[in-house]
Amino acid sequence: MKAISYWGVAASMACAVSALGLSPTHAQSADQAQIIERLNTLQAELDALKKQLAETKKQADQSKEIAEKADNRAQKVELATDRVRANSWHMAGYADVGIEFSDGENSDTFTSGKFNPAFHFLYKDLVLFESEFQVTTSNTGETDLDLEYSQLDFLLHDNAVLVAGKFLSPVGQFQERLHPSWINRLTNAPAGFGHGGVQPLSDVGLMLRGGIPVADRLFTYSLAIGNGPRLGHDGVELEGFGRDDNSNKAISGRLAFFPIDNLEIGGSFLYAKITAAEDEEEADDDHDEGLILANEAPDSDNLEDLPLRDYDLWGVDAAFTQGSWDIRAEYLNANLKGLGDADDNHGDVVEPLSWEAWYAQAAYRLSGVSSSAFMQRLEPVVRYGEFITGGDHEAEEELNEKRWNFGLNYWVSPSVVVKSAIEFRNYMAEEREDDTRLQLQLSYGF
Amino acid sequence: MTKIRELVPVAIAVAMVSAIGLGASAADTAKAKADPLQFARGAKAWAKNCARCHNMRNAQDNTDEEWHVDVLHMRVRANIPGDVARDIKAFLQASNK
């Protein structure tokens, strides 16, 4: 009996133990399922995050690509606009239109004005080519095309530039610096300056020019050697000619310095030999001498045989510019020697000719005077000048004058201006009536 | 005597032309160095030189390339020394943006 109970105890213990062993096994598998489930969710979340991250990365890459592209494009644009090429160029120039009312011999007229395109090409820092045309409509309606200048500037040294070709004359201030209508503060040139005046307009040849600092001050020089002036139908024509009519070259130039920063004082000169003219009307006459000389254009057939006449010119100029003030003055004096001896009455005497012109001009921009934007753009200007020729009666009658100009300018921009002015011409010849002109002009420098 | 006088212009012309060669070789070797004071010098020189003949033009009127050409144009016309012109150019090119 006892044995059975042992077996019974053993069996029940075995059951209990196995039950013990079984029940944790059961509990364990339930937990695992939970963990697996959680793991799965985590995995899913991780996958989702990974996907999101990939997405974000893709987007970031795309954005980066776009940004890079934009940057490239920006750089390209910047390069395109701001790159300075070895061969660089620039176009500039000016144009103007106007109207003039006159109470003298001239009729009221619209002035078609000028169109002056200018081209500048620069190769490295070595040579600059600059050229300007002048397109105008003549009084009779034709279109005139003139070459104002066409020159190569060799940049030799910081203090020296060699100019070759046709250049504006360095003599005085007006022609080289002030004549473009967006710079000139009145609608026309002073009497004796510009075409038909004393101031040389241009020359063909070579010019050496530059600025040299001495202590704290600047000295400038422009020295030219060129074909020089000729006698033409209107007396001495001070323009650049494509060929010289005599082997003597004209020497001209200007030297200037700045005693103070705002004041420039200059002196100019021109020396030339001018081929004397043969008077065509009387040349056929059976004069013993064969040649009759006059103050007119020479006959082109036998230029080499004609005598040469000395022409010399000198001038001084000054410019003061400070703040709203622009004050200038210029004086020129020229002489053409006569020919023959006035004491022998052979008739082949040519009178000497002389020219003298000067002006003084002051302009004041009202920018500091008023708070009104309109007023600040206004600029009153006054100029007085005289032009006196001697030796040729006709020229004296036609040209000798005293001239007052009063103007009021409205500056739309630094190079766009509307000018209005009144001009009083007082001709010195007794029989000529004085002339008053009202002038309007719009000029645009570009 | 006249012959000698006629030779003077020729001599001047030859001297000027041969100077071109010298200038060309010198200009090539002058390399620009970065210079922090150039802008300030340029601004000062611009104010001093560029309103002598006409109104001061706006820096924004021109691109860098146009100023590169135009400042040289003005250097020739106004007899401005080369180093001063380079300062003015640097100033205008930095002020036109």
PDB file of N, CA and C in Angstrom, chain A residues 177 187 189 229 273 389 399 432:
ATOM      1  N   ARG A 177      36.948 119.615 -75.434  1.00  0.00           N
ATOM      2  CA  ARG A 177      36.284 119.222 -74.196  1.00  0.00           C
ATOM      3  C   ARG A 177      34.845 119.635 -74.069  1.00  0.00           C
ATOM      4  N   THR A 187      23.537 126.779 -76.396  1.00  0.00           N
ATOM      5  CA  THR A 187      23.129 125.990 -77.561  1.00  0.00           C
ATOM      6  C   THR A 187      24.135 126.028 -78.703  1.00  0.00           C
ATOM      7  N   ALA A 189      28.400 127.403 -80.177  1.00  0.00           N
ATOM      8  CA  ALA A 189      29.780 127.705 -79.804  1.00  0.00           C
ATOM      9  C   ALA A 189      29.925 129.212 -79.628  1.00  0.00           C
ATOM     10  N   PRO A 229      46.678 123.205 -91.095  1.00  0.00           N
ATOM     11  CA  PRO A 229      45.600 123.893 -91.804  1.00  0.00           C
ATOM     12  C   PRO A 229      45.954 124.216 -93.256  1.00  0.00           C
ATOM     13  N   LYS A 273      52.977 126.182 -91.756  1.00  0.00           N
ATOM     14  CA  LYS A 273      53.247 126.903 -93.006  1.00  0.00           C
ATOM     15  C   LYS A 273      52.070 126.595 -93.911  1.00  0.00           C
ATOM     16  N   THR A 389      38.398 139.831 -86.726  1.00  0.00           N
ATOM     17  CA  THR A 389      39.366 139.461 -87.752  1.00  0.00           C
ATOM     18  C   THR A 389      39.922 140.738 -88.365  1.00  0.00           C
ATOM     19  N   LEU A 399      32.246 138.761 -89.984  1.00  0.00           N
ATOM     20  CA  LEU A 399      32.527 137.992 -88.771  1.00  0.00           C
ATOM     21  C   LEU A 399      32.655 138.815 -87.485  1.00  0.00           C
ATOM     22  N   ARG A 432      25.833 146.744 -90.638  1.00  0.00           N
ATOM     23  CA  ARG A 432      25.094 145.505 -90.320  1.00  0.00           C
ATOM     24  C   ARG A 432      24.215 145.684 -89.112  1.00  0.00           C
TER      25      ARG A 432
END
